[in-house]
JSON list of C-alpha atoms in Angstrom, two decimals:
[
{"chain": "A", "resi": 1379, "resn": "ILE", "atom": "CA", "xyz": [191.83, 226.96, 220.15]},
{"chain": "A", "resi": 1380, "resn": "SER", "atom": "CA", "xyz": [192.06, 228.76, 216.83]},
{"chain": "A", "resi": 1381, "resn": "ARG", "atom": "CA", "xyz": [192.83, 232.46, 216.96]},
{"chain": "A", "resi": 1382, "resn": "ASP", "atom": "CA", "xyz": [191.46, 232.99, 213.46]},
{"chain": "A", "resi": 1383, "resn": "ILE", "atom": "CA", "xyz": [188.89, 235.70, 212.93]},
{"chain": "A", "resi": 1384, "resn": "TYR", "atom": "CA", "xyz": [186.60, 235.24, 209.95]},
{"chain": "A", "resi": 1385, "resn": "TYR", "atom": "CA", "xyz": [185.44, 238.32, 208.03]},
{"chain": "A", "resi": 1386, "resn": "ILE", "atom": "CA", "xyz": [181.85, 237.60, 206.93]},
{"chain": "A", "resi": 1387, "resn": "SER", "atom": "CA", "xyz": [180.26, 239.86, 204.36]},
{"chain": "A", "resi": 1388, "resn": "VAL", "atom": "CA", "xyz": [177.61, 239.85, 201.64]},
{"chain": "A", "resi": 1389, "resn": "PRO", "atom": "CA", "xyz": [176.63, 242.23, 198.86]},
{"chain": "A", "resi": 1390, "resn": "TYR", "atom": "CA", "xyz": [174.91, 245.11, 200.62]},
{"chain": "A", "resi": 1391, "resn": "SER", "atom": "CA", "xyz": [174.65, 248.30, 198.58]},
{"chain": "A", "resi": 1392, "resn": "ASP", "atom": "CA", "xyz": [171.29, 248.85, 196.94]},
{"chain": "A", "resi": 1393, "resn": "PRO", "atom": "CA", "xyz": [168.92, 251.83, 196.62]},
{"chain": "A", "resi": 1394, "resn": "SER", "atom": "CA", "xyz": [166.28, 249.78, 198.46]},
{"chain": "A", "resi": 1395, "resn": "PHE", "atom": "CA", "xyz": [166.50, 250.10, 202.24]},
{"chain": "A", "resi": 1396, "resn": "ALA", "atom": "CA", "xyz": [164.25, 247.03, 202.53]},
{"chain": "A", "resi": 1397, "resn": "LEU", "atom": "CA", "xyz": [166.73, 244.93, 200.53]},
{"chain": "A", "resi": 1398, "resn": "ARG", "atom": "CA", "xyz": [169.67, 246.22, 202.57]},
{"chain": "A", "resi": 1399, "resn": "LYS", "atom": "CA", "xyz": [167.76, 245.32, 205.75]},
{"chain": "A", "resi": 1400, "resn": "GLN", "atom": "CA", "xyz": [167.07, 241.82, 204.40]},
{"chain": "A", "resi": 1401, "resn": "ARG", "atom": "CA", "xyz": [170.75, 241.33, 203.61]},
{"chain": "A", "resi": 1402, "resn": "PHE", "atom": "CA", "xyz": [171.66, 242.57, 207.11]},
{"chain": "A", "resi": 1403, "resn": "GLU", "atom": "CA", "xyz": [169.28, 240.05, 208.69]},
{"chain": "A", "resi": 1404, "resn": "TYR", "atom": "CA", "xyz": [170.63, 237.19, 206.55]},
{"chain": "A", "resi": 1405, "resn": "VAL", "atom": "CA", "xyz": [174.32, 237.83, 207.28]},
{"chain": "A", "resi": 1406, "resn": "THR", "atom": "CA", "xyz": [173.62, 238.44, 210.97]},
{"chain": "A", "resi": 1407, "resn": "LYS", "atom": "CA", "xyz": [171.80, 235.12, 211.28]},
{"chain": "A", "resi": 1408, "resn": "PHE", "atom": "CA", "xyz": [174.58, 233.32, 209.37]},
{"chain": "A", "resi": 1409, "resn": "SER", "atom": "CA", "xyz": [177.24, 234.93, 211.55]},
{"chain": "A", "resi": 1410, "resn": "SER", "atom": "CA", "xyz": [175.41, 233.92, 214.71]},
{"chain": "A", "resi": 1411, "resn": "ILE", "atom": "CA", "xyz": [175.33, 230.31, 213.50]},
{"chain": "A", "resi": 1412, "resn": "LEU", "atom": "CA", "xyz": [179.10, 230.39, 212.95]},
{"chain": "A", "resi": 1413, "resn": "ILE", "atom": "CA", "xyz": [179.67, 231.95, 216.39]},
{"chain": "A", "resi": 1414, "resn": "ALA", "atom": "CA", "xyz": [177.45, 229.30, 218.00]},
{"chain": "A", "resi": 1415, "resn": "GLY", "atom": "CA", "xyz": [179.67, 226.74, 216.26]},
{"chain": "A", "resi": 1416, "resn": "GLY", "atom": "CA", "xyz": [182.73, 228.14, 217.99]},
{"chain": "A", "resi": 1417, "resn": "LEU", "atom": "CA", "xyz": [184.18, 230.41, 215.30]},
{"chain": "A", "resi": 1418, "resn": "ARG", "atom": "CA", "xyz": [185.19, 234.00, 215.88]},
{"chain": "A", "resi": 1419, "resn": "VAL", "atom": "CA", "xyz": [183.65, 236.18, 213.22]},
{"chain": "A", "resi": 1420, "resn": "TYR", "atom": "CA", "xyz": [183.34, 239.83, 212.35]},
{"chain": "A", "resi": 1421, "resn": "SER", "atom": "CA", "xyz": [180.51, 240.88, 210.06]},
{"chain": "A", "resi": 1422, "resn": "PRO", "atom": "CA", "xyz": [180.79, 244.48, 208.85]},
{"chain": "A", "resi": 1423, "resn": "ILE", "atom": "CA", "xyz": [177.14, 244.54, 207.76]},
{"chain": "A", "resi": 1424, "resn": "THR", "atom": "CA", "xyz": [175.98, 243.26, 211.16]},
{"chain": "A", "resi": 1425, "resn": "HIS", "atom": "CA", "xyz": [178.11, 245.87, 212.87]},
{"chain": "A", "resi": 1426, "resn": "SER", "atom": "CA", "xyz": [177.39, 248.89, 210.69]},
{"chain": "A", "resi": 1427, "resn": "HIS", "atom": "CA", "xyz": [173.88, 248.45, 209.20]},
{"chain": "A", "resi": 1428, "resn": "PRO", "atom": "CA", "xyz": [172.22, 249.96, 212.29]},
{"chain": "A", "resi": 1429, "resn": "MET", "atom": "CA", "xyz": [174.32, 253.10, 211.79]},
{"chain": "A", "resi": 1430, "resn": "VAL", "atom": "CA", "xyz": [172.02, 254.70, 209.25]},
{"chain": "A", "resi": 1431, "resn": "ASP", "atom": "CA", "xyz": [170.41, 258.08, 209.06]},
{"chain": "A", "resi": 1432, "resn": "HIS", "atom": "CA", "xyz": [166.93, 257.13, 210.21]},
{"chain": "A", "resi": 1433, "resn": "LYS", "atom": "CA", "xyz": [165.38, 259.95, 208.19]},
{"chain": "A", "resi": 1434, "resn": "THR", "atom": "CA", "xyz": [166.89, 258.94, 204.85]},
{"chain": "A", "resi": 1435, "resn": "GLY", "atom": "CA", "xyz": [167.84, 255.28, 205.35]},
{"chain": "A", "resi": 1436, "resn": "ASN", "atom": "CA", "xyz": [171.35, 256.06, 204.10]},
{"chain": "A", "resi": 1437, "resn": "HIS", "atom": "CA", "xyz": [174.51, 254.96, 205.88]},
{"chain": "A", "resi": 1438, "resn": "ILE", "atom": "CA", "xyz": [176.17, 257.71, 207.93]},
{"chain": "A", "resi": 1439, "resn": "LEU", "atom": "CA", "xyz": [179.55, 257.08, 206.28]},
{"chain": "A", "resi": 1440, "resn": "SER", "atom": "CA", "xyz": [180.38, 257.78, 202.66]},
{"chain": "A", "resi": 1441, "resn": "HIS", "atom": "CA", "xyz": [181.65, 254.83, 200.63]},
{"chain": "A", "resi": 1442, "resn": "GLN", "atom": "CA", "xyz": [185.23, 256.04, 201.11]},
{"chain": "A", "resi": 1443, "resn": "GLY", "atom": "CA", "xyz": [184.63, 256.57, 204.83]},
{"chain": "A", "resi": 1444, "resn": "TRP", "atom": "CA", "xyz": [183.22, 253.05, 205.12]},
{"chain": "A", "resi": 1445, "resn": "LEU", "atom": "CA", "xyz": [186.27, 251.59, 203.32]},
{"chain": "A", "resi": 1446, "resn": "GLU", "atom": "CA", "xyz": [188.64, 253.37, 205.70]},
{"chain": "A", "resi": 1447, "resn": "PHE", "atom": "CA", "xyz": [186.61, 252.31, 208.76]},
{"chain": "A", "resi": 1448, "resn": "GLU", "atom": "CA", "xyz": [186.39, 248.68, 207.64]},
{"chain": "A", "resi": 1449, "resn": "GLY", "atom": "CA", "xyz": [190.03, 248.59, 206.61]},
{"chain": "A", "resi": 1450, "resn": "ALA", "atom": "CA", "xyz": [191.01, 248.56, 210.26]},
{"chain": "A", "resi": 1451, "resn": "PHE", "atom": "CA", "xyz": [188.95, 245.40, 210.81]},
{"chain": "A", "resi": 1452, "resn": "MET", "atom": "CA", "xyz": [190.05, 243.71, 207.58]},
{"chain": "A", "resi": 1453, "resn": "SER", "atom": "CA", "xyz": [193.67, 244.10, 208.65]},
{"chain": "A", "resi": 1454, "resn": "ILE", "atom": "CA", "xyz": [193.12, 241.98, 211.79]},
{"chain": "A", "resi": 1455, "resn": "CYS", "atom": "CA", "xyz": [190.88, 239.28, 210.29]},
{"chain": "A", "resi": 1456, "resn": "SER", "atom": "CA", "xyz": [192.80, 236.23, 209.16]},
{"chain": "A", "resi": 1457, "resn": "ARG", "atom": "CA", "xyz": [190.13, 234.49, 207.11]}
]
């Protein structure tokens, strides 16, 4: 059994919340297909898209905050 963890991401940032939501749905579906195929994946968009300010549609972390948060996950993903 492979111990690899695949980091799955897509372009996300855009002023349009609708486009960010569409990208979230796409990468989440793709990640679920990979997981169903037996791979271990981490998708930062799948994990963090729901963490938005529901009044503004903006992510709760600044860009720098997001980079620091995701850095912890990137350091353990092997692919």
